GROMACS .gro file of C-alpha atoms in nm:
model
  122
    1MET     CA    1  28.879   7.067  30.787
    2SER     CA    2  28.660   7.124  30.468
    3ILE     CA    3  28.648   6.735  30.430
    4LEU     CA    4  28.517   6.709  30.785
    5MET     CA    5  28.249   6.955  30.759
    6ASN     CA    6  28.141   6.810  30.413
    7ALA     CA    7  28.111   6.481  30.593
    8GLN     CA    8  27.907   6.622  30.890
    9HIS     CA    9  27.685   6.822  30.654
   10LEU     CA   10  27.629   6.498  30.448
   11ARG     CA   11  27.518   6.325  30.771
   12LYS     CA   12  27.264   6.593  30.861
   13MET     CA   13  27.127   6.586  30.504
   14ARG     CA   14  27.082   6.210  30.523
   15GLN     CA   15  26.925   6.253  30.867
   16LYS     CA   16  26.687   6.518  30.738
   17ALA     CA   17  26.598   6.285  30.418
   18ALA     CA   18  26.519   5.999  30.672
   19ASP     CA   19  26.319   6.210  30.864
   20VAL     CA   20  26.111   6.328  30.576
   21ARG     CA   21  26.072   5.976  30.479
   22SER     CA   22  25.940   5.887  30.810
   23LYS     CA   23  25.690   6.168  30.812
   24ASN     CA   24  25.556   6.090  30.476
   25GLN     CA   25  25.496   5.720  30.562
   26GLN     CA   26  25.310   5.808  30.874
   27THR     CA   27  25.104   6.066  30.698
   28LYS     CA   28  25.023   5.812  30.427
   29GLY     CA   29  24.910   5.563  30.675
   30LYS     CA   30  24.685   5.836  30.848
   31THR     CA   31  24.559   5.963  30.513
   32ALA     CA   32  24.462   5.608  30.404
   33ALA     CA   33  24.287   5.548  30.732
   34ALA     CA   34  24.103   5.880  30.703
   35ALA     CA   35  23.998   5.803  30.337
   36LYS     CA   36  23.866   5.444  30.447
   37ALA     CA   37  23.686   5.603  30.730
   38ASN     CA   38  23.536   5.877  30.480
   39LYS     CA   39  23.405   5.573  30.252
   40MET     CA   40  23.219   5.420  30.560
   41GLN     CA   41  23.004   5.719  30.623
   42LYS     CA   42  22.807   6.004  30.445
   43ASN     CA   43  22.789   6.357  30.555
   44TRP     CA   44  22.553   6.642  30.506
   45THR     CA   45  22.588   6.985  30.642
   46PHE     CA   46  22.305   7.239  30.604
   47HIS     CA   47  22.122   7.528  30.762
   48MET     CA   48  21.757   7.495  30.897
   49GLU     CA   49  21.568   7.731  31.115
   50GLY     CA   50  21.893   7.953  31.192
   51VAL     CA   51  22.067   7.635  31.314
   52ILE     CA   52  22.363   7.443  31.152
   53PHE     CA   53  22.330   7.064  31.128
   54ASN     CA   54  22.598   6.811  31.050
   55ILE     CA   55  22.426   6.479  30.997
   56LEU     CA   56  22.660   6.183  30.969
   57PHE     CA   57  22.548   5.849  30.849
   58HIS     CA   58  22.753   5.542  30.923
   59LYS     CA   59  22.700   5.307  30.640
   60THR     CA   60  22.802   4.977  30.802
   61SER     CA   61  22.592   5.012  31.112
   62LEU     CA   62  22.301   5.240  30.979
   63ALA     CA   63  22.350   5.477  31.261
   64VAL     CA   64  22.272   5.841  31.239
   65SER     CA   65  22.441   6.122  31.447
   66CYS     CA   66  22.365   6.497  31.441
   67ASN     CA   67  22.610   6.737  31.549
   68GLY     CA   68  22.795   6.461  31.717
   69ILE     CA   69  22.502   6.320  31.904
   70ASP     CA   70  22.345   5.972  31.816
   71ILE     CA   71  21.990   5.983  31.702
   72PRO     CA   72  21.728   5.729  31.741
   73THR     CA   73  21.624   5.577  31.401
   74SER     CA   74  21.373   5.358  31.259
   75HIS     CA   75  21.466   5.134  30.972
   76GLU     CA   76  21.248   4.976  30.675
   77PHE     CA   77  21.402   4.747  30.447
   78TYR     CA   78  21.300   4.689  30.080
   79ASP     CA   79  21.416   4.473  29.787
   80ASP     CA   80  21.581   4.791  29.632
   81GLY     CA   81  21.703   4.961  29.936
   82ALA     CA   82  21.628   5.105  30.277
   83VAL     CA   83  21.482   5.389  30.452
   84ILE     CA   84  21.626   5.519  30.791
   85THR     CA   85  21.389   5.757  30.940
   86PHE     CA   86  21.443   6.010  31.228
   87THR     CA   87  21.350   6.335  31.357
   88LEU     CA   88  21.519   6.677  31.360
   89ASN     CA   89  21.348   6.947  31.572
   90ASP     CA   90  20.995   6.831  31.463
   91HIS     CA   91  21.078   6.769  31.109
   92VAL     CA   92  21.091   6.419  30.954
   93ALA     CA   93  21.418   6.317  30.792
   94GLN     CA   94  21.509   6.007  30.591
   95VAL     CA   95  21.821   5.860  30.477
   96LYS     CA   96  21.720   5.647  30.160
   97THR     CA   97  21.946   5.389  30.002
   98SER     CA   98  21.895   5.246  29.673
   99GLY     CA   99  22.125   5.032  29.433
  100HIS     CA  100  22.222   5.205  29.114
  101PRO     CA  101  22.393   4.992  28.827
  102VAL     CA  102  22.654   5.251  28.745
  103ASP     CA  103  22.698   5.437  29.081
  104GLY     CA  104  22.670   5.157  29.331
  105ILE     CA  105  22.478   5.222  29.632
  106VAL     CA  106  22.321   5.582  29.643
  107PHE     CA  107  22.237   5.754  29.978
  108ALA     CA  108  22.026   6.050  29.983
  109LEU     CA  109  21.876   6.273  30.266
  110THR     CA  110  21.554   6.428  30.256
  111ILE     CA  111  21.395   6.646  30.518
  112ASP     CA  112  21.015   6.682  30.504
  113GLY     CA  113  21.059   6.534  30.152
  114GLN     CA  114  21.312   6.804  30.049
  115PHE     CA  115  21.634   6.672  29.894
  116VAL     CA  116  21.942   6.776  30.085
  117PRO     CA  117  22.268   6.759  29.883
  118SER     CA  118  22.559   6.568  30.041
  119THR     CA  119  22.867   6.748  30.165
  120ASP     CA  120  23.076   6.460  30.043
  121ASP     CA  121  23.000   6.559  29.673
  122TYR     CA  122  23.172   6.883  29.688
   0.00000   0.00000   0.00000
């Protein structure tokens, strides 16, 4: 009887191990997809005039959304980067891109000329 119980116990342990491996593989796939998505966008979250703003800049399409709503933008391209301009509650906001030899392409948000630190950097 004890041999049978041990075999059943061993079978259950192997099944649990297989379930854990399967979950880990699924999580790795989701984590890799999330990491790739994070590399394709830049995020800024800040407080202005009593309102919390979450600005999301899509690096591939140069689209900007604020709190999940797409914002109309204008684009200016230069030899050393680009400036994407939009408005937030009558404030002029700009996402400036520039190439840096060490850091690669750098994205910076300014509102009325004031620098806003990126949430991705924390």
